[in-house]
Amino acid sequence: MSVGSPLVFRPSFAQRAMAVLLFAGSWLVGVRALAQILEHLPNLRLGLEVAELSGEPTWSFYVAMVAAVGALVAGGLLLVGTLLGLLLVEGSQVLVDDLGIAVEHNALPPFLARRLGAGRLPWKRISRIERKGFLFILRGGGEPGQALEPRDPDLRFLMVDQLERLVLMVIERSPNLKHED
């Protein structure tokens, strides 16, 4: 059996540029918000000290400080999410050949790439194709195998150019693909 060169699907220039713009914009806004919170933190501390000295209730200052710390944590998680999204767009590619389909996340460390959907599936093992949130998922387990075989991976990718062509190829070449209404 001869195997031809694989087709490679990657995000287009416009998709990659959009990911970079979203990443850069969110980081600029996040850094600006962090600077403002850190700039106003001494004022909150001063207001707290004045309220304590005058005998007034200080619970509103503590609520404001907890809200500021909560905003910093939430903003940090969002910034890490945008970085992960950028790495998933910039370093991902989908390879299609005669034997099956492979998803690679080259910009991520191997353990994280496998966790986020990198791997390979033969055409007979693809059972479902679905979209969940921003991700496209190819689920394994299409053909019953032996009990000792490892569990099929679920392949995930964020976006590629010519997505319709890729989906049609998967539908056409996967004999065990289950269609849900």
Short mmCIF file of N, CA and C in Angstrom, two decimals:
data_model
loop_
_atom_site.label_atom_id
_atom_site.label_comp_id
_atom_site.label_asym_id
_atom_site.label_seq_id
_atom_site.Cartn_x
_atom_site.Cartn_y
_atom_site.Cartn_z
N MET A 1 0.85 -1.17 0.00
CA MET A 1 0.00 0.00 0.00
C MET A 1 0.89 1.23 0.00
N SER A 2 0.70 2.10 -0.94
CA SER A 2 1.49 3.33 -0.98
C SER A 2 0.69 4.45 -0.34
N VAL A 3 1.38 5.24 0.40
CA VAL A 3 0.75 6.37 1.07
C VAL A 3 1.28 7.64 0.43
N GLY A 4 0.38 8.45 -0.11
CA GLY A 4 0.78 9.72 -0.73
C GLY A 4 1.11 10.76 0.31
N SER A 5 1.54 11.89 -0.14
CA SER A 5 1.85 12.97 0.79
C SER A 5 0.56 13.48 1.42
N PRO A 6 0.61 13.82 2.70
CA PRO A 6 -0.61 14.25 3.38
C PRO A 6 -1.03 15.66 2.99
N LEU A 7 -2.32 15.90 3.08
CA LEU A 7 -2.85 17.26 2.96
C LEU A 7 -2.70 17.93 4.32
N VAL A 8 -2.30 19.17 4.31
CA VAL A 8 -2.09 19.89 5.56
C VAL A 8 -3.08 21.05 5.62
N PHE A 9 -3.85 21.10 6.69
CA PHE A 9 -4.80 22.19 6.92
C PHE A 9 -4.29 23.01 8.10
N ARG A 10 -4.11 24.30 7.86
CA ARG A 10 -3.67 25.24 8.90
C ARG A 10 -4.61 26.43 8.90
N PRO A 11 -4.59 27.21 9.98
CA PRO A 11 -5.37 28.45 9.96
C PRO A 11 -4.83 29.39 8.89
N SER A 12 -5.73 30.15 8.29
CA SER A 12 -5.33 31.11 7.26
C SER A 12 -4.63 32.30 7.91
N PHE A 13 -4.04 33.13 7.06
CA PHE A 13 -3.36 34.33 7.56
C PHE A 13 -4.34 35.23 8.31
N ALA A 14 -5.55 35.39 7.78
CA ALA A 14 -6.55 36.25 8.43
C ALA A 14 -6.96 35.69 9.80
N GLN A 15 -7.11 34.36 9.90
CA GLN A 15 -7.47 33.75 11.18
C GLN A 15 -6.34 33.91 12.19
N ARG A 16 -5.11 33.74 11.74
CA ARG A 16 -3.96 33.90 12.64
C ARG A 16 -3.81 35.37 13.06
N ALA A 17 -4.04 36.29 12.13
CA ALA A 17 -3.96 37.71 12.46
C ALA A 17 -5.02 38.10 13.48
N MET A 18 -6.23 37.56 13.33
CA MET A 18 -7.30 37.84 14.29
C MET A 18 -6.93 37.32 15.68
N ALA A 19 -6.34 36.14 15.75
CA ALA A 19 -5.92 35.59 17.04
C ALA A 19 -4.85 36.46 17.68
N VAL A 20 -3.90 36.95 16.89
CA VAL A 20 -2.86 37.82 17.42
C VAL A 20 -3.46 39.14 17.91
N LEU A 21 -4.40 39.70 17.16
CA LEU A 21 -5.04 40.95 17.58
C LEU A 21 -5.83 40.77 18.87
N LEU A 22 -6.58 39.68 18.98
CA LEU A 22 -7.32 39.41 20.22
C LEU A 22 -6.37 39.24 21.40
N PHE A 23 -5.28 38.52 21.18
CA PHE A 23 -4.30 38.30 22.22
C PHE A 23 -3.67 39.63 22.65
N ALA A 24 -3.19 40.41 21.69
CA ALA A 24 -2.53 41.68 22.01
C ALA A 24 -3.50 42.66 22.67
N GLY A 25 -4.72 42.73 22.17
CA GLY A 25 -5.70 43.63 22.76
C GLY A 25 -6.06 43.27 24.18
N SER A 26 -6.26 41.98 24.43
CA SER A 26 -6.62 41.57 25.79
C SER A 26 -5.46 41.80 26.75
N TRP A 27 -4.23 41.61 26.30
CA TRP A 27 -3.09 41.86 27.17
C TRP A 27 -2.93 43.35 27.44
N LEU A 28 -3.16 44.20 26.44
CA LEU A 28 -3.06 45.64 26.68
C LEU A 28 -4.13 46.11 27.67
N VAL A 29 -5.34 45.63 27.51
CA VAL A 29 -6.42 46.00 28.42
C VAL A 29 -6.14 45.43 29.82
N GLY A 30 -5.66 44.20 29.89
CA GLY A 30 -5.36 43.59 31.18
C GLY A 30 -4.25 44.30 31.93
N VAL A 31 -3.19 44.69 31.24
CA VAL A 31 -2.09 45.41 31.88
C VAL A 31 -2.56 46.79 32.34
N ARG A 32 -3.38 47.44 31.54
CA ARG A 32 -3.91 48.75 31.92
C ARG A 32 -4.80 48.64 33.16
N ALA A 33 -5.65 47.63 33.20
CA ALA A 33 -6.52 47.43 34.37
C ALA A 33 -5.69 47.12 35.61
N LEU A 34 -4.67 46.29 35.47
CA LEU A 34 -3.79 45.98 36.59
C LEU A 34 -3.10 47.24 37.10
N ALA A 35 -2.64 48.08 36.20
CA ALA A 35 -1.99 49.33 36.60
C ALA A 35 -2.96 50.24 37.35
N GLN A 36 -4.21 50.30 36.89
CA GLN A 36 -5.19 51.15 37.58
C GLN A 36 -5.52 50.61 38.97
N ILE A 37 -5.66 49.29 39.08
CA ILE A 37 -5.96 48.70 40.39
C ILE A 37 -4.80 48.96 41.35
N LEU A 38 -3.59 48.74 40.88
CA LEU A 38 -2.43 48.97 41.75
C LEU A 38 -2.26 50.45 42.08
N GLU A 39 -2.67 51.32 41.17
CA GLU A 39 -2.59 52.77 41.41
C GLU A 39 -3.58 53.20 42.49
N HIS A 40 -4.74 52.59 42.53
CA HIS A 40 -5.78 53.01 43.49
C HIS A 40 -5.76 52.20 44.79
N LEU A 41 -4.93 51.19 44.88
CA LEU A 41 -4.85 50.39 46.11
C LEU A 41 -4.36 51.22 47.30
N PRO A 42 -3.35 52.09 47.16
CA PRO A 42 -2.97 52.92 48.31
C PRO A 42 -4.09 53.83 48.79
N ASN A 43 -4.93 54.32 47.86
CA ASN A 43 -6.06 55.16 48.27
C ASN A 43 -7.06 54.36 49.11
N LEU A 44 -7.28 53.10 48.72
CA LEU A 44 -8.18 52.25 49.51
C LEU A 44 -7.60 52.01 50.91
N ARG A 45 -6.30 51.76 50.97
CA ARG A 45 -5.66 51.52 52.27
C ARG A 45 -5.73 52.77 53.14
N LEU A 46 -5.51 53.93 52.54
CA LEU A 46 -5.59 55.19 53.28
C LEU A 46 -7.02 55.43 53.77
N GLY A 47 -8.01 55.17 52.90
CA GLY A 47 -9.41 55.31 53.31
C GLY A 47 -9.77 54.36 54.43
N LEU A 48 -9.20 53.15 54.39
CA LEU A 48 -9.45 52.17 55.45
C LEU A 48 -8.88 52.66 56.77
N GLU A 49 -7.68 53.20 56.75
CA GLU A 49 -7.06 53.70 57.98
C GLU A 49 -7.84 54.87 58.55
N VAL A 50 -8.30 55.77 57.68
CA VAL A 50 -9.09 56.93 58.14
C VAL A 50 -10.40 56.46 58.75
N ALA A 51 -11.04 55.47 58.12
CA ALA A 51 -12.31 54.95 58.65
C ALA A 51 -12.10 54.26 59.99
N GLU A 52 -11.00 53.53 60.14
CA GLU A 52 -10.72 52.86 61.42
C GLU A 52 -10.47 53.89 62.53
N LEU A 53 -9.72 54.96 62.22
CA LEU A 53 -9.42 55.99 63.21
C LEU A 53 -10.67 56.77 63.63
N SER A 54 -11.59 56.96 62.70
CA SER A 54 -12.80 57.72 63.03
C SER A 54 -13.90 56.84 63.60
N GLY A 55 -13.69 55.53 63.63
CA GLY A 55 -14.66 54.61 64.22
C GLY A 55 -15.81 54.25 63.31
N GLU A 56 -15.69 54.53 62.02
CA GLU A 56 -16.75 54.19 61.07
C GLU A 56 -16.58 52.74 60.61
N PRO A 57 -17.66 52.13 60.06
CA PRO A 57 -17.54 50.75 59.58
C PRO A 57 -16.58 50.67 58.38
N THR A 58 -15.82 49.57 58.35
CA THR A 58 -14.79 49.42 57.31
C THR A 58 -15.10 48.27 56.35
N TRP A 59 -16.26 47.68 56.46
CA TRP A 59 -16.57 46.51 55.64
C TRP A 59 -16.58 46.84 54.15
N SER A 60 -16.98 48.06 53.77
CA SER A 60 -17.03 48.41 52.35
C SER A 60 -15.62 48.48 51.74
N PHE A 61 -14.65 48.89 52.54
CA PHE A 61 -13.28 48.92 52.04
C PHE A 61 -12.74 47.50 51.84
N TYR A 62 -13.09 46.61 52.78
CA TYR A 62 -12.66 45.22 52.63
C TYR A 62 -13.33 44.56 51.42
N VAL A 63 -14.60 44.88 51.19
CA VAL A 63 -15.29 44.36 50.01
C VAL A 63 -14.62 44.87 48.74
N ALA A 64 -14.23 46.15 48.72
CA ALA A 64 -13.56 46.71 47.55
C ALA A 64 -12.21 46.03 47.32
N MET A 65 -11.47 45.75 48.38
CA MET A 65 -10.17 45.07 48.23
C MET A 65 -10.34 43.64 47.74
N VAL A 66 -11.33 42.94 48.28
CA VAL A 66 -11.58 41.56 47.82
C VAL A 66 -12.02 41.56 46.37
N ALA A 67 -12.85 42.55 45.99
CA ALA A 67 -13.28 42.65 44.59
C ALA A 67 -12.09 42.95 43.67
N ALA A 68 -11.16 43.78 44.12
CA ALA A 68 -9.97 44.09 43.32
C ALA A 68 -9.11 42.84 43.14
N VAL A 69 -8.92 42.08 44.20
CA VAL A 69 -8.14 40.84 44.10
C VAL A 69 -8.87 39.83 43.21
N GLY A 70 -10.18 39.73 43.34
CA GLY A 70 -10.96 38.84 42.48
C GLY A 70 -10.86 39.24 41.01
N ALA A 71 -10.88 40.54 40.75
CA ALA A 71 -10.73 41.02 39.37
C ALA A 71 -9.35 40.69 38.82
N LEU A 72 -8.33 40.79 39.67
CA LEU A 72 -6.98 40.43 39.23
C LEU A 72 -6.87 38.95 38.89
N VAL A 73 -7.47 38.10 39.71
CA VAL A 73 -7.42 36.65 39.45
C VAL A 73 -8.20 36.32 38.18
N ALA A 74 -9.41 36.86 38.04
CA ALA A 74 -10.21 36.59 36.84
C ALA A 74 -9.51 37.11 35.59
N GLY A 75 -8.94 38.30 35.67
CA GLY A 75 -8.22 38.86 34.53
C GLY A 75 -7.00 38.02 34.18
N GLY A 76 -6.29 37.52 35.18
CA GLY A 76 -5.15 36.65 34.93
C GLY A 76 -5.55 35.37 34.22
N LEU A 77 -6.66 34.77 34.64
CA LEU A 77 -7.14 33.56 33.98
C LEU A 77 -7.54 33.83 32.53
N LEU A 78 -8.18 34.97 32.29
CA LEU A 78 -8.54 35.33 30.92
C LEU A 78 -7.31 35.56 30.06
N LEU A 79 -6.28 36.18 30.62
CA LEU A 79 -5.06 36.41 29.85
C LEU A 79 -4.35 35.10 29.52
N VAL A 80 -4.34 34.18 30.46
CA VAL A 80 -3.76 32.85 30.18
C VAL A 80 -4.59 32.13 29.12
N GLY A 81 -5.91 32.30 29.17
CA GLY A 81 -6.78 31.71 28.15
C GLY A 81 -6.51 32.27 26.76
N THR A 82 -6.28 33.58 26.66
CA THR A 82 -5.98 34.15 25.35
C THR A 82 -4.62 33.68 24.84
N LEU A 83 -3.66 33.50 25.74
CA LEU A 83 -2.36 32.98 25.34
C LEU A 83 -2.50 31.55 24.82
N LEU A 84 -3.29 30.74 25.51
CA LEU A 84 -3.52 29.36 25.07
C LEU A 84 -4.24 29.34 23.72
N GLY A 85 -5.21 30.21 23.55
CA GLY A 85 -5.91 30.30 22.26
C GLY A 85 -4.97 30.70 21.14
N LEU A 86 -4.08 31.65 21.40
CA LEU A 86 -3.11 32.06 20.38
C LEU A 86 -2.19 30.89 20.02
N LEU A 87 -1.73 30.16 21.02
CA LEU A 87 -0.85 29.02 20.75
C LEU A 87 -1.59 27.91 20.00
N LEU A 88 -2.88 27.72 20.30
CA LEU A 88 -3.66 26.71 19.57
C LEU A 88 -3.87 27.11 18.12
N VAL A 89 -4.01 28.39 17.84
CA VAL A 89 -4.19 28.82 16.46
C VAL A 89 -2.86 28.82 15.71
N GLU A 90 -1.84 29.38 16.31
CA GLU A 90 -0.55 29.52 15.62
C GLU A 90 0.16 28.19 15.40
N GLY A 91 0.06 27.27 16.35
CA GLY A 91 0.85 26.06 16.25
C GLY A 91 0.10 24.82 15.84
N SER A 92 -1.15 24.95 15.42
CA SER A 92 -1.96 23.77 15.09
C SER A 92 -1.98 23.50 13.60
N GLN A 93 -2.03 22.22 13.28
CA GLN A 93 -2.24 21.80 11.90
C GLN A 93 -2.92 20.45 11.91
N VAL A 94 -3.72 20.23 10.88
CA VAL A 94 -4.44 18.97 10.71
C VAL A 94 -3.88 18.30 9.46
N LEU A 95 -3.39 17.07 9.63
CA LEU A 95 -2.82 16.31 8.52
C LEU A 95 -3.79 15.21 8.11
N VAL A 96 -4.08 15.13 6.82
CA VAL A 96 -5.00 14.13 6.29
C VAL A 96 -4.24 13.31 5.25
N ASP A 97 -4.22 11.98 5.42
CA ASP A 97 -3.60 11.10 4.42
C ASP A 97 -4.51 9.91 4.18
N ASP A 98 -4.02 8.92 3.45
CA ASP A 98 -4.84 7.75 3.11
C ASP A 98 -5.16 6.90 4.33
N LEU A 99 -4.35 6.95 5.37
CA LEU A 99 -4.55 6.10 6.54
C LEU A 99 -5.46 6.71 7.59
N GLY A 100 -5.46 8.03 7.69
CA GLY A 100 -6.29 8.66 8.72
C GLY A 100 -6.03 10.14 8.82
N ILE A 101 -6.29 10.66 10.00
CA ILE A 101 -6.19 12.09 10.25
C ILE A 101 -5.38 12.30 11.52
N ALA A 102 -4.56 13.33 11.53
CA ALA A 102 -3.74 13.66 12.69
C ALA A 102 -3.87 15.14 12.99
N VAL A 103 -3.92 15.46 14.27
CA VAL A 103 -3.94 16.86 14.72
C VAL A 103 -2.66 17.08 15.52
N GLU A 104 -1.94 18.13 15.17
CA GLU A 104 -0.70 18.48 15.87
C GLU A 104 -0.82 19.88 16.43
N HIS A 105 -0.35 20.03 17.67
CA HIS A 105 -0.26 21.35 18.31
C HIS A 105 1.22 21.58 18.61
N ASN A 106 1.94 22.08 17.63
CA ASN A 106 3.40 22.19 17.72
C ASN A 106 3.88 23.26 18.68
N ALA A 107 3.08 24.25 18.99
CA ALA A 107 3.51 25.34 19.87
C ALA A 107 3.37 25.00 21.35
N LEU A 108 2.80 23.85 21.66
CA LEU A 108 2.58 23.46 23.04
C LEU A 108 3.51 22.32 23.42
N PRO A 109 3.83 22.18 24.71
CA PRO A 109 4.60 21.01 25.15
C PRO A 109 3.80 19.73 24.87
N PRO A 110 4.49 18.61 24.61
CA PRO A 110 3.79 17.38 24.20
C PRO A 110 2.68 16.91 25.15
N PHE A 111 2.91 16.97 26.47
CA PHE A 111 1.88 16.51 27.41
C PHE A 111 0.64 17.38 27.34
N LEU A 112 0.82 18.69 27.18
CA LEU A 112 -0.32 19.60 27.09
C LEU A 112 -1.00 19.49 25.73
N ALA A 113 -0.20 19.26 24.68
CA ALA A 113 -0.77 19.09 23.34
C ALA A 113 -1.68 17.87 23.29
N ARG A 114 -1.25 16.76 23.89
CA ARG A 114 -2.10 15.55 23.91
C ARG A 114 -3.37 15.80 24.72
N ARG A 115 -3.23 16.52 25.80
CA ARG A 115 -4.40 16.82 26.65
C ARG A 115 -5.40 17.71 25.92
N LEU A 116 -4.91 18.58 25.04
CA LEU A 116 -5.78 19.50 24.32
C LEU A 116 -6.20 19.00 22.95
N GLY A 117 -5.92 17.73 22.65
CA GLY A 117 -6.50 17.14 21.45
C GLY A 117 -5.56 16.75 20.34
N ALA A 118 -4.27 16.73 20.58
CA ALA A 118 -3.35 16.27 19.54
C ALA A 118 -3.36 14.75 19.51
N GLY A 119 -3.15 14.19 18.34
CA GLY A 119 -3.11 12.74 18.20
C GLY A 119 -3.44 12.32 16.79
N ARG A 120 -3.63 11.02 16.62
CA ARG A 120 -3.91 10.47 15.29
C ARG A 120 -5.03 9.43 15.41
N LEU A 121 -5.91 9.43 14.41
CA LEU A 121 -6.99 8.45 14.33
C LEU A 121 -7.05 7.89 12.92
N PRO A 122 -7.11 6.56 12.78
CA PRO A 122 -7.39 5.99 11.46
C PRO A 122 -8.83 6.29 11.07
N TRP A 123 -9.12 6.25 9.79
CA TRP A 123 -10.46 6.57 9.31
C TRP A 123 -11.52 5.68 9.93
N LYS A 124 -11.22 4.39 10.12
CA LYS A 124 -12.21 3.46 10.66
C LYS A 124 -12.54 3.72 12.12
N ARG A 125 -11.67 4.42 12.82
CA ARG A 125 -11.86 4.65 14.25
C ARG A 125 -12.64 5.93 14.56
N ILE A 126 -12.91 6.76 13.58
CA ILE A 126 -13.64 8.01 13.83
C ILE A 126 -15.13 7.68 13.97
N SER A 127 -15.70 8.04 15.11
CA SER A 127 -17.12 7.73 15.35
C SER A 127 -18.02 8.95 15.23
N ARG A 128 -17.53 10.14 15.60
CA ARG A 128 -18.36 11.34 15.55
C ARG A 128 -17.50 12.56 15.26
N ILE A 129 -18.13 13.51 14.62
CA ILE A 129 -17.52 14.83 14.44
C ILE A 129 -18.51 15.84 15.02
N GLU A 130 -18.01 16.72 15.86
CA GLU A 130 -18.91 17.67 16.51
C GLU A 130 -18.17 18.97 16.81
N ARG A 131 -18.96 19.95 17.15
CA ARG A 131 -18.41 21.25 17.54
C ARG A 131 -18.87 21.54 18.95
N LYS A 132 -17.90 21.87 19.81
CA LYS A 132 -18.21 22.17 21.20
C LYS A 132 -17.53 23.48 21.56
N GLY A 133 -18.32 24.52 21.70
CA GLY A 133 -17.75 25.84 21.94
C GLY A 133 -16.99 26.30 20.72
N PHE A 134 -15.73 26.63 20.92
CA PHE A 134 -14.89 27.08 19.82
C PHE A 134 -14.16 25.92 19.13
N LEU A 135 -14.17 24.75 19.74
CA LEU A 135 -13.38 23.62 19.25
C LEU A 135 -14.17 22.70 18.34
N PHE A 136 -13.49 22.13 17.36
CA PHE A 136 -14.03 21.06 16.53
C PHE A 136 -13.43 19.77 17.07
N ILE A 137 -14.26 18.76 17.27
CA ILE A 137 -13.83 17.52 17.92
C ILE A 137 -14.12 16.34 17.01
N LEU A 138 -13.12 15.49 16.82
CA LEU A 138 -13.28 14.20 16.15
C LEU A 138 -13.13 13.13 17.22
N ARG A 139 -14.20 12.41 17.48
CA ARG A 139 -14.20 11.40 18.53
C ARG A 139 -13.82 10.04 17.98
N GLY A 140 -13.02 9.32 18.73
CA GLY A 140 -12.59 7.98 18.34
C GLY A 140 -13.54 6.92 18.84
N GLY A 141 -13.27 5.67 18.45
CA GLY A 141 -14.07 4.54 18.92
C GLY A 141 -15.05 4.05 17.90
N GLY A 142 -14.79 4.25 16.62
CA GLY A 142 -15.73 3.89 15.57
C GLY A 142 -15.86 2.42 15.29
N GLU A 143 -14.80 1.66 15.44
CA GLU A 143 -14.84 0.23 15.14
C GLU A 143 -14.46 -0.52 16.41
N PRO A 144 -15.27 -1.51 16.83
CA PRO A 144 -14.93 -2.21 18.05
C PRO A 144 -13.59 -2.92 17.92
N GLY A 145 -12.72 -2.70 18.89
CA GLY A 145 -11.39 -3.31 18.87
C GLY A 145 -11.23 -4.31 20.00
N GLN A 146 -10.02 -4.71 20.21
CA GLN A 146 -9.73 -5.64 21.29
C GLN A 146 -9.75 -4.92 22.62
N ALA A 147 -9.93 -5.66 23.68
CA ALA A 147 -10.02 -5.07 25.01
C ALA A 147 -8.69 -4.47 25.46
N LEU A 148 -7.58 -4.95 24.91
CA LEU A 148 -6.27 -4.49 25.35
C LEU A 148 -5.81 -3.22 24.63
N GLU A 149 -6.52 -2.78 23.61
CA GLU A 149 -6.13 -1.58 22.88
C GLU A 149 -6.33 -0.34 23.75
N PRO A 150 -5.44 0.64 23.63
CA PRO A 150 -5.65 1.87 24.38
C PRO A 150 -6.86 2.63 23.83
N ARG A 151 -7.42 3.45 24.70
CA ARG A 151 -8.59 4.24 24.31
C ARG A 151 -8.21 5.22 23.21
N ASP A 152 -9.09 5.37 22.21
CA ASP A 152 -8.85 6.30 21.12
C ASP A 152 -8.87 7.73 21.63
N PRO A 153 -7.99 8.56 21.11
CA PRO A 153 -8.01 9.96 21.53
C PRO A 153 -9.15 10.72 20.87
N ASP A 154 -9.54 11.80 21.48
CA ASP A 154 -10.45 12.75 20.86
C ASP A 154 -9.58 13.86 20.28
N LEU A 155 -9.62 14.03 18.98
CA LEU A 155 -8.82 15.05 18.33
C LEU A 155 -9.57 16.37 18.37
N ARG A 156 -8.88 17.44 18.76
CA ARG A 156 -9.49 18.76 18.86
C ARG A 156 -8.62 19.77 18.14
N PHE A 157 -9.28 20.69 17.44
CA PHE A 157 -8.57 21.82 16.85
C PHE A 157 -9.49 23.02 16.88
N LEU A 158 -8.88 24.18 16.87
CA LEU A 158 -9.63 25.42 17.02
C LEU A 158 -10.19 25.92 15.69
N MET A 159 -9.33 26.07 14.70
CA MET A 159 -9.79 26.54 13.40
C MET A 159 -8.75 26.21 12.35
N VAL A 160 -9.23 26.00 11.15
CA VAL A 160 -8.35 25.79 10.00
C VAL A 160 -8.98 26.47 8.79
N ASP A 161 -8.14 26.77 7.82
CA ASP A 161 -8.63 27.29 6.56
C ASP A 161 -9.23 26.12 5.78
N GLN A 162 -10.25 26.35 5.01
CA GLN A 162 -10.96 25.33 4.23
C GLN A 162 -11.56 24.25 5.14
N LEU A 163 -12.23 24.71 6.19
CA LEU A 163 -12.85 23.79 7.14
C LEU A 163 -13.91 22.92 6.49
N GLU A 164 -14.68 23.49 5.57
CA GLU A 164 -15.74 22.71 4.91
C GLU A 164 -15.14 21.53 4.15
N ARG A 165 -14.04 21.77 3.46
CA ARG A 165 -13.36 20.70 2.72
C ARG A 165 -12.88 19.60 3.66
N LEU A 166 -12.32 20.00 4.80
CA LEU A 166 -11.85 19.02 5.78
C LEU A 166 -13.00 18.19 6.33
N VAL A 167 -14.11 18.83 6.68
CA VAL A 167 -15.27 18.10 7.22
C VAL A 167 -15.83 17.14 6.18
N LEU A 168 -15.92 17.58 4.93
CA LEU A 168 -16.41 16.69 3.87
C LEU A 168 -15.49 15.49 3.66
N MET A 169 -14.19 15.70 3.78
CA MET A 169 -13.26 14.58 3.66
C MET A 169 -13.45 13.58 4.80
N VAL A 170 -13.66 14.08 6.01
CA VAL A 170 -13.87 13.20 7.16
C VAL A 170 -15.15 12.41 6.97
N ILE A 171 -16.22 13.06 6.55
CA ILE A 171 -17.50 12.38 6.33
C ILE A 171 -17.38 11.33 5.23
N GLU A 172 -16.66 11.67 4.19
CA GLU A 172 -16.52 10.78 3.04
C GLU A 172 -15.66 9.55 3.35
N ARG A 173 -14.61 9.71 4.14
CA ARG A 173 -13.66 8.63 4.35
C ARG A 173 -13.88 7.82 5.61
N SER A 174 -14.77 8.24 6.48
CA SER A 174 -14.99 7.55 7.75
C SER A 174 -16.19 6.63 7.65
N PRO A 175 -15.97 5.31 7.53
CA PRO A 175 -17.09 4.38 7.34
C PRO A 175 -17.95 4.20 8.61
N ASN A 176 -17.40 4.45 9.77
CA ASN A 176 -18.13 4.22 11.02
C ASN A 176 -18.62 5.51 11.67
N LEU A 177 -18.70 6.57 10.91
CA LEU A 177 -19.17 7.85 11.42
C LEU A 177 -20.67 7.77 11.68
N LYS A 178 -21.06 8.11 12.91
CA LYS A 178 -22.48 8.09 13.28
C LYS A 178 -23.06 9.47 13.10
N HIS A 179 -24.20 9.54 12.42
CA HIS A 179 -24.87 10.82 12.18
C HIS A 179 -25.99 10.97 13.20
N GLU A 180 -26.02 12.12 13.86
CA GLU A 180 -27.09 12.40 14.80
C GLU A 180 -27.97 13.50 14.22
N ASP A 181 -29.28 13.37 14.40
CA ASP A 181 -30.22 14.38 13.90
C ASP A 181 -30.38 15.52 14.86
#
